[in-house]
Amino acid sequence: MAAGGCLLLLLLPSLVAASHSPPGCKIRITSKGLDLVKQEGLRFVEQELQNITVSDLHGSEGQFQYNISQVKVTDLQLAFSDLNFQPQQHLVFNINNASISLRFRRQLLYWFFYDIGSINASADGVHIYTVLRLAKDEAGRLKISNMTCNASIARMHAGFSGTLRKVYEFLSTFIITGMRFLLSQQICPSLEHASLVLLNSLLDTVPVRNYVDEHIGIDYSLLRDPSITTDTLELDFKGMFFPRVKEDQELENHAVEPVIKETERMVYVAFSEYFFDSAMHSYFQAGVLTIELQGEKVPKDLEVLLRATFFGTIFMLSPSVDAPLRLLLQVSAPPRCTIKPSGTSVSVSAFLNISLVPPDRPPVQLSSMAMETKLSAKVFLQGKALRVQLDLRRYGWGPMGAWGEPPPHPTHNCFLLSRFRIYSKQSALESLALFSLQAPLKTLLQLTIMPIINERTKKGVQIPLPEGMDFTREVVTNHAGFLTVGADLHFSKGLREVIEKYRPAPTAAAYSSSQPAEPSLDPSSL
């Protein structure tokens, strides 16, 4: 028994760590962001309630037979509404003192008198209280997992016209009571369908696990259920890239967990060093961090310098003296990202092999050198895509700009210092001989290699937001071990537009059954 207790104590730290894996990406939505969602959500609720289908009401009272059909919502007034966070996993949507205007068709048979016409009615004091539970589904996607709803109508009025108007007014209490009951019974089912089906289809547009390019993909699956306080909603995403050649590969996360404290903007997105490290590790595993320059692709000035540096070796290779040069740059280990309050940098180790390539003969290696460099990294948003641009020049952007000048874009940030050095893999003496190549090779990297790398990463990676929702007024802020993007939101597309885009096309049978049946004008049918 004691041994079992000791074993449990030993395993407890690992079990706790496994149950709380640090996220590579974290999103916080503030109450200001929720207010924007409420405005768009209210329009969506109005559209859904306007499509309420109320069953026909028919029956008899003494010698009277009646039929109420073709009920249609003509107007809604939802002036008093609120959307709030409710700890730990809920959103509360509350509508008070709303009004719903209706128009429906009436048919009445009294002895031999038959009357048809329309009735305008108004439901006042409508109260709707809904609670949405948010959770992570099996695929790691955010979903509305459950909904509770209560709806009530305080009073209802109707206006009548036609030859038997007095009769209708006599029966109005009975008819209006029935219509009030039927209408209140349809509000919650309509909102339940809107939430669990339509809004969940909108959440399906959030990228979870998809490909970034032909080499790597990104896993944005949720690690756990959302955490909701009275002011914020936070989502912890895995935020891990993977090589497409090894999609099941997992890179363990030892980075600092992002902590978001700000609440001034509508949304904050945080990325840890792990997020960027996994991207570079995936590119390394995919085998694409290799660049070759040969012949005319080698800059002329550099070629002259290299031939002068290795003149003795080349001279001994006659008749291969005039053979074209080949430069092969190959990253030797996965690059590592470092994020500090001063900026972001990427450390890279690589091999540079310089060879002559005589026609119809094996290449002749002139030198094999190791390179170590620390690249400046500018992180910024373009639309919903997070982009990183690497640079080898010695400059920095912070609150005061580059060397006191303003940065080219308010969402950029950059590490204050870049570093570059080369050395021989063979001997210290050869490293001294290579010292004269350091500046030209650095220029080669900056002018030739860096544009190739930045072109490959130009597309960026999409931040996990639903379709139709975009960022505005973005600001990138660095912290120790992670960076945050604070932004406001706007809807470039309405909820209805996105939902209709992904709604499955109804079948002919389903379409015909969803249409209200035309009432019969034959009195015998009553």
PDB file of C-alpha atoms in Angstrom, residues 2-213:
ATOM      1  CA  ALA A   2       2.805   2.385   0.946  1.00  0.00           C
ATOM      2  CA  ALA A   3       4.750   1.414  -2.189  1.00  0.00           C
ATOM      3  CA  GLY A   4       1.699   2.180  -4.317  1.00  0.00           C
ATOM      4  CA  GLY A   5       1.352   5.595  -2.677  1.00  0.00           C
ATOM      5  CA  CYS A   6       5.022   6.377  -3.333  1.00  0.00           C
ATOM      6  CA  LEU A   7       4.643   5.340  -6.981  1.00  0.00           C
ATOM      7  CA  LEU A   8       1.624   7.623  -7.335  1.00  0.00           C
ATOM      8  CA  LEU A   9       3.596  10.546  -5.886  1.00  0.00           C
ATOM      9  CA  LEU A  10       6.412   9.893  -8.350  1.00  0.00           C
ATOM     10  CA  LEU A  11       4.040   9.767 -11.322  1.00  0.00           C
ATOM     11  CA  LEU A  12       1.954  12.777 -10.260  1.00  0.00           C
ATOM     12  CA  PRO A  13       4.237  15.499 -11.716  1.00  0.00           C
ATOM     13  CA  SER A  14       4.346  13.807 -15.121  1.00  0.00           C
ATOM     14  CA  LEU A  15       0.584  13.304 -15.102  1.00  0.00           C
ATOM     15  CA  VAL A  16       0.015  16.984 -14.291  1.00  0.00           C
ATOM     16  CA  ALA A  17       2.419  18.050 -17.034  1.00  0.00           C
ATOM     17  CA  ALA A  18       0.699  15.795 -19.561  1.00  0.00           C
ATOM     18  CA  SER A  19      -2.720  17.148 -18.656  1.00  0.00           C
ATOM     19  CA  HIS A  20      -1.558  20.761 -19.119  1.00  0.00           C
ATOM     20  CA  SER A  21       0.640  20.913 -22.218  1.00  0.00           C
ATOM     21  CA  PRO A  22       1.746  24.490 -22.877  1.00  0.00           C
ATOM     22  CA  PRO A  23       0.149  26.006 -25.981  1.00  0.00           C
ATOM     23  CA  GLY A  24       2.191  27.204 -28.922  1.00  0.00           C
ATOM     24  CA  CYS A  25      -0.583  29.674 -29.733  1.00  0.00           C
ATOM     25  CA  LYS A  26      -3.110  31.311 -27.425  1.00  0.00           C
ATOM     26  CA  ILE A  27      -6.047  33.570 -28.286  1.00  0.00           C
ATOM     27  CA  ARG A  28      -7.846  35.911 -25.895  1.00  0.00           C
ATOM     28  CA  ILE A  29     -11.158  37.532 -26.839  1.00  0.00           C
ATOM     29  CA  THR A  30     -12.076  40.440 -24.584  1.00  0.00           C
ATOM     30  CA  SER A  31     -15.448  41.939 -23.685  1.00  0.00           C
ATOM     31  CA  LYS A  32     -14.857  44.567 -26.397  1.00  0.00           C
ATOM     32  CA  GLY A  33     -14.546  41.804 -28.953  1.00  0.00           C
ATOM     33  CA  LEU A  34     -17.679  40.162 -27.576  1.00  0.00           C
ATOM     34  CA  ASP A  35     -19.593  43.431 -28.077  1.00  0.00           C
ATOM     35  CA  LEU A  36     -18.735  43.314 -31.794  1.00  0.00           C
ATOM     36  CA  VAL A  37     -19.819  39.686 -31.983  1.00  0.00           C
ATOM     37  CA  LYS A  38     -23.093  40.662 -30.267  1.00  0.00           C
ATOM     38  CA  GLN A  39     -23.904  43.231 -32.950  1.00  0.00           C
ATOM     39  CA  GLU A  40     -23.399  40.749 -35.773  1.00  0.00           C
ATOM     40  CA  GLY A  41     -25.032  37.954 -33.765  1.00  0.00           C
ATOM     41  CA  LEU A  42     -28.138  40.052 -33.139  1.00  0.00           C
ATOM     42  CA  ARG A  43     -28.612  40.541 -36.879  1.00  0.00           C
ATOM     43  CA  PHE A  44     -28.257  36.793 -37.304  1.00  0.00           C
ATOM     44  CA  VAL A  45     -30.854  36.077 -34.579  1.00  0.00           C
ATOM     45  CA  GLU A  46     -33.294  38.508 -36.210  1.00  0.00           C
ATOM     46  CA  GLN A  47     -32.904  36.674 -39.518  1.00  0.00           C
ATOM     47  CA  GLU A  48     -33.486  33.330 -37.835  1.00  0.00           C
ATOM     48  CA  LEU A  49     -36.591  34.474 -35.953  1.00  0.00           C
ATOM     49  CA  GLN A  50     -38.030  35.947 -39.148  1.00  0.00           C
ATOM     50  CA  ASN A  51     -37.928  32.444 -40.606  1.00  0.00           C
ATOM     51  CA  ILE A  52     -39.915  30.856 -37.785  1.00  0.00           C
ATOM     52  CA  THR A  53     -42.485  28.363 -39.048  1.00  0.00           C
ATOM     53  CA  VAL A  54     -45.640  28.161 -36.908  1.00  0.00           C
ATOM     54  CA  SER A  55     -48.015  25.251 -37.299  1.00  0.00           C
ATOM     55  CA  ASP A  56     -51.556  25.863 -38.490  1.00  0.00           C
ATOM     56  CA  LEU A  57     -54.148  26.421 -35.789  1.00  0.00           C
ATOM     57  CA  HIS A  58     -57.572  24.924 -36.479  1.00  0.00           C
ATOM     58  CA  GLY A  59     -60.551  23.664 -34.514  1.00  0.00           C
ATOM     59  CA  SER A  60     -64.185  24.420 -33.675  1.00  0.00           C
ATOM     60  CA  GLU A  61     -66.180  26.259 -31.053  1.00  0.00           C
ATOM     61  CA  GLY A  62     -69.877  25.387 -31.193  1.00  0.00           C
ATOM     62  CA  GLN A  63     -71.083  26.074 -34.738  1.00  0.00           C
ATOM     63  CA  PHE A  64     -67.829  27.861 -35.607  1.00  0.00           C
ATOM     64  CA  GLN A  65     -64.997  26.163 -37.474  1.00  0.00           C
ATOM     65  CA  TYR A  66     -61.742  28.071 -37.900  1.00  0.00           C
ATOM     66  CA  ASN A  67     -58.346  27.678 -39.502  1.00  0.00           C
ATOM     67  CA  ILE A  68     -55.316  29.936 -38.931  1.00  0.00           C
ATOM     68  CA  SER A  69     -52.486  29.390 -41.434  1.00  0.00           C
ATOM     69  CA  GLN A  70     -49.576  31.005 -43.317  1.00  0.00           C
ATOM     70  CA  VAL A  71     -48.160  32.616 -40.197  1.00  0.00           C
ATOM     71  CA  LYS A  72     -45.344  34.970 -41.145  1.00  0.00           C
ATOM     72  CA  VAL A  73     -43.106  37.226 -39.065  1.00  0.00           C
ATOM     73  CA  THR A  74     -43.187  40.711 -40.585  1.00  0.00           C
ATOM     74  CA  ASP A  75     -41.090  42.705 -38.132  1.00  0.00           C
ATOM     75  CA  LEU A  76     -38.891  42.287 -35.063  1.00  0.00           C
ATOM     76  CA  GLN A  77     -37.755  44.803 -32.490  1.00  0.00           C
ATOM     77  CA  LEU A  78     -34.877  43.407 -30.399  1.00  0.00           C
ATOM     78  CA  ALA A  79     -33.729  46.652 -28.843  1.00  0.00           C
ATOM     79  CA  PHE A  80     -32.741  45.297 -25.413  1.00  0.00           C
ATOM     80  CA  SER A  81     -30.189  42.505 -25.796  1.00  0.00           C
ATOM     81  CA  ASP A  82     -26.942  41.478 -24.154  1.00  0.00           C
ATOM     82  CA  LEU A  83     -24.180  38.918 -24.701  1.00  0.00           C
ATOM     83  CA  ASN A  84     -21.927  38.097 -21.748  1.00  0.00           C
ATOM     84  CA  PHE A  85     -19.208  35.708 -20.679  1.00  0.00           C
ATOM     85  CA  GLN A  86     -20.227  33.274 -17.958  1.00  0.00           C
ATOM     86  CA  PRO A  87     -17.476  31.271 -16.228  1.00  0.00           C
ATOM     87  CA  GLN A  88     -16.306  28.626 -16.850  1.00  0.00           C
ATOM     88  CA  GLN A  89     -17.358  27.671 -20.408  1.00  0.00           C
ATOM     89  CA  HIS A  90     -20.507  29.585 -21.299  1.00  0.00           C
ATOM     90  CA  LEU A  91     -21.853  32.524 -23.261  1.00  0.00           C
ATOM     91  CA  VAL A  92     -25.184  34.019 -22.176  1.00  0.00           C
ATOM     92  CA  PHE A  93     -27.411  35.729 -24.750  1.00  0.00           C
ATOM     93  CA  ASN A  94     -30.337  37.600 -23.240  1.00  0.00           C
ATOM     94  CA  ILE A  95     -33.153  39.461 -25.053  1.00  0.00           C
ATOM     95  CA  ASN A  96     -35.653  41.491 -23.014  1.00  0.00           C
ATOM     96  CA  ASN A  97     -38.905  43.256 -23.881  1.00  0.00           C
ATOM     97  CA  ALA A  98     -38.723  42.446 -27.587  1.00  0.00           C
ATOM     98  CA  SER A  99     -41.678  42.575 -29.936  1.00  0.00           C
ATOM     99  CA  ILE A 100     -42.600  40.385 -32.895  1.00  0.00           C
ATOM    100  CA  SER A 101     -45.144  41.446 -35.522  1.00  0.00           C
ATOM    101  CA  LEU A 102     -47.052  38.689 -37.321  1.00  0.00           C
ATOM    102  CA  ARG A 103     -49.421  38.332 -40.202  1.00  0.00           C
ATOM    103  CA  PHE A 104     -51.467  35.192 -40.814  1.00  0.00           C
ATOM    104  CA  ARG A 105     -54.421  33.975 -42.845  1.00  0.00           C
ATOM    105  CA  ARG A 106     -57.787  33.193 -41.294  1.00  0.00           C
ATOM    106  CA  GLN A 107     -60.669  31.032 -42.488  1.00  0.00           C
ATOM    107  CA  LEU A 108     -64.019  30.820 -40.649  1.00  0.00           C
ATOM    108  CA  LEU A 109     -67.178  28.834 -41.332  1.00  0.00           C
ATOM    109  CA  TYR A 110     -70.335  29.665 -39.304  1.00  0.00           C
ATOM    110  CA  TRP A 111     -73.362  27.747 -40.490  1.00  0.00           C
ATOM    111  CA  PHE A 112     -73.563  28.801 -44.133  1.00  0.00           C
ATOM    112  CA  PHE A 113     -71.365  31.877 -43.776  1.00  0.00           C
ATOM    113  CA  TYR A 114     -67.753  31.522 -44.950  1.00  0.00           C
ATOM    114  CA  ASP A 115     -65.175  34.216 -44.341  1.00  0.00           C
ATOM    115  CA  ILE A 116     -61.487  34.510 -45.233  1.00  0.00           C
ATOM    116  CA  GLY A 117     -58.981  37.284 -44.640  1.00  0.00           C
ATOM    117  CA  SER A 118     -55.761  38.194 -42.855  1.00  0.00           C
ATOM    118  CA  ILE A 119     -54.936  39.128 -39.281  1.00  0.00           C
ATOM    119  CA  ASN A 120     -52.124  41.378 -38.084  1.00  0.00           C
ATOM    120  CA  ALA A 121     -50.873  40.457 -34.632  1.00  0.00           C
ATOM    121  CA  SER A 122     -48.173  41.653 -32.274  1.00  0.00           C
ATOM    122  CA  ALA A 123     -46.329  39.692 -29.586  1.00  0.00           C
ATOM    123  CA  ASP A 124     -44.964  42.057 -26.938  1.00  0.00           C
ATOM    124  CA  GLY A 125     -42.811  41.552 -23.872  1.00  0.00           C
ATOM    125  CA  VAL A 126     -40.861  38.760 -25.562  1.00  0.00           C
ATOM    126  CA  HIS A 127     -38.082  37.428 -23.338  1.00  0.00           C
ATOM    127  CA  ILE A 128     -35.434  35.000 -24.620  1.00  0.00           C
ATOM    128  CA  TYR A 129     -32.676  33.656 -22.384  1.00  0.00           C
ATOM    129  CA  THR A 130     -30.096  31.315 -23.941  1.00  0.00           C
ATOM    130  CA  VAL A 131     -26.902  29.796 -22.529  1.00  0.00           C
ATOM    131  CA  LEU A 132     -24.320  28.376 -24.947  1.00  0.00           C
ATOM    132  CA  ARG A 133     -21.721  25.919 -23.694  1.00  0.00           C
ATOM    133  CA  LEU A 134     -18.411  26.043 -25.577  1.00  0.00           C
ATOM    134  CA  ALA A 135     -16.170  22.988 -25.650  1.00  0.00           C
ATOM    135  CA  LYS A 136     -13.430  21.213 -27.590  1.00  0.00           C
ATOM    136  CA  ASP A 137     -14.679  18.400 -29.805  1.00  0.00           C
ATOM    137  CA  GLU A 138     -12.790  15.185 -30.624  1.00  0.00           C
ATOM    138  CA  ALA A 139     -10.976  16.831 -33.547  1.00  0.00           C
ATOM    139  CA  GLY A 140      -9.771  19.671 -31.313  1.00  0.00           C
ATOM    140  CA  ARG A 141     -12.161  22.192 -32.837  1.00  0.00           C
ATOM    141  CA  LEU A 142     -14.134  24.772 -30.847  1.00  0.00           C
ATOM    142  CA  LYS A 143     -17.833  23.905 -30.864  1.00  0.00           C
ATOM    143  CA  ILE A 144     -21.110  24.887 -29.238  1.00  0.00           C
ATOM    144  CA  SER A 145     -21.655  21.605 -27.426  1.00  0.00           C
ATOM    145  CA  ASN A 146     -24.945  22.395 -25.703  1.00  0.00           C
ATOM    146  CA  MET A 147     -27.601  25.062 -25.455  1.00  0.00           C
ATOM    147  CA  THR A 148     -30.342  25.839 -22.949  1.00  0.00           C
ATOM    148  CA  CYS A 149     -33.124  28.206 -23.861  1.00  0.00           C
ATOM    149  CA  ASN A 150     -36.173  29.753 -22.250  1.00  0.00           C
ATOM    150  CA  ALA A 151     -38.644  31.918 -24.177  1.00  0.00           C
ATOM    151  CA  SER A 152     -41.820  33.623 -23.056  1.00  0.00           C
ATOM    152  CA  ILE A 153     -44.337  36.137 -24.429  1.00  0.00           C
ATOM    153  CA  ALA A 154     -45.985  38.490 -21.943  1.00  0.00           C
ATOM    154  CA  ARG A 155     -48.920  39.591 -24.138  1.00  0.00           C
ATOM    155  CA  MET A 156     -50.267  39.385 -27.648  1.00  0.00           C
ATOM    156  CA  HIS A 157     -52.706  41.593 -29.578  1.00  0.00           C
ATOM    157  CA  ALA A 158     -54.485  41.127 -32.879  1.00  0.00           C
ATOM    158  CA  GLY A 159     -56.476  43.313 -35.261  1.00  0.00           C
ATOM    159  CA  PHE A 160     -59.342  41.854 -37.286  1.00  0.00           C
ATOM    160  CA  SER A 161     -61.189  42.901 -40.455  1.00  0.00           C
ATOM    161  CA  GLY A 162     -63.820  41.376 -42.721  1.00  0.00           C
ATOM    162  CA  THR A 163     -67.498  40.524 -42.598  1.00  0.00           C
ATOM    163  CA  LEU A 164     -67.236  38.476 -39.397  1.00  0.00           C
ATOM    164  CA  ARG A 165     -64.926  40.831 -37.538  1.00  0.00           C
ATOM    165  CA  LYS A 166     -67.202  40.853 -34.452  1.00  0.00           C
ATOM    166  CA  VAL A 167     -67.169  37.075 -34.343  1.00  0.00           C
ATOM    167  CA  TYR A 168     -63.367  37.026 -34.470  1.00  0.00           C
ATOM    168  CA  GLU A 169     -63.185  39.601 -31.696  1.00  0.00           C
ATOM    169  CA  PHE A 170     -65.468  37.344 -29.671  1.00  0.00           C
ATOM    170  CA  LEU A 171     -63.108  34.406 -30.264  1.00  0.00           C
ATOM    171  CA  SER A 172     -59.926  36.482 -30.116  1.00  0.00           C
ATOM    172  CA  THR A 173     -58.967  35.350 -26.619  1.00  0.00           C
ATOM    173  CA  PHE A 174     -59.031  31.714 -27.639  1.00  0.00           C
ATOM    174  CA  ILE A 175     -57.219  32.291 -30.977  1.00  0.00           C
ATOM    175  CA  ILE A 176     -54.598  34.665 -29.596  1.00  0.00           C
ATOM    176  CA  THR A 177     -53.878  32.368 -26.662  1.00  0.00           C
ATOM    177  CA  GLY A 178     -53.274  29.510 -29.096  1.00  0.00           C
ATOM    178  CA  MET A 179     -51.062  31.619 -31.354  1.00  0.00           C
ATOM    179  CA  ARG A 180     -49.087  32.898 -28.368  1.00  0.00           C
ATOM    180  CA  PHE A 181     -48.431  29.337 -27.235  1.00  0.00           C
ATOM    181  CA  LEU A 182     -47.440  28.121 -30.706  1.00  0.00           C
ATOM    182  CA  LEU A 183     -45.102  31.080 -31.302  1.00  0.00           C
ATOM    183  CA  SER A 184     -43.329  30.772 -27.948  1.00  0.00           C
ATOM    184  CA  GLN A 185     -42.821  27.050 -28.611  1.00  0.00           C
ATOM    185  CA  GLN A 186     -41.016  27.770 -31.906  1.00  0.00           C
ATOM    186  CA  ILE A 187     -38.495  30.374 -30.693  1.00  0.00           C
ATOM    187  CA  CYS A 188     -36.146  28.044 -28.833  1.00  0.00           C
ATOM    188  CA  PRO A 189     -36.070  25.256 -31.483  1.00  0.00           C
ATOM    189  CA  SER A 190     -35.233  27.901 -34.084  1.00  0.00           C
ATOM    190  CA  LEU A 191     -32.361  29.285 -31.988  1.00  0.00           C
ATOM    191  CA  GLU A 192     -31.164  25.790 -31.103  1.00  0.00           C
ATOM    192  CA  HIS A 193     -30.856  24.931 -34.796  1.00  0.00           C
ATOM    193  CA  ALA A 194     -29.113  28.253 -35.413  1.00  0.00           C
ATOM    194  CA  SER A 195     -26.566  27.545 -32.670  1.00  0.00           C
ATOM    195  CA  LEU A 196     -25.872  23.815 -32.830  1.00  0.00           C
ATOM    196  CA  VAL A 197     -26.045  23.559 -36.636  1.00  0.00           C
ATOM    197  CA  LEU A 198     -25.520  26.913 -38.331  1.00  0.00           C
ATOM    198  CA  LEU A 199     -23.052  28.585 -35.942  1.00  0.00           C
ATOM    199  CA  ASN A 200     -21.112  25.345 -35.603  1.00  0.00           C
ATOM    200  CA  SER A 201     -20.790  25.285 -39.387  1.00  0.00           C
ATOM    201  CA  LEU A 202     -19.209  28.743 -39.083  1.00  0.00           C
ATOM    202  CA  LEU A 203     -16.743  27.399 -36.504  1.00  0.00           C
ATOM    203  CA  ASP A 204     -15.867  24.673 -39.011  1.00  0.00           C
ATOM    204  CA  THR A 205     -14.188  27.382 -41.112  1.00  0.00           C
ATOM    205  CA  VAL A 206     -11.515  27.866 -38.431  1.00  0.00           C
ATOM    206  CA  PRO A 207      -8.368  26.043 -39.613  1.00  0.00           C
ATOM    207  CA  VAL A 208      -7.467  23.160 -37.284  1.00  0.00           C
ATOM    208  CA  ARG A 209      -5.006  20.955 -39.169  1.00  0.00           C
ATOM    209  CA  ASN A 210      -4.163  22.015 -42.682  1.00  0.00           C
ATOM    210  CA  TYR A 211      -1.254  22.431 -45.057  1.00  0.00           C
ATOM    211  CA  VAL A 212       0.739  25.661 -45.203  1.00  0.00           C
ATOM    212  CA  ASP A 213       2.628  24.819 -48.404  1.00  0.00           C
TER     213      ASP A 213
END
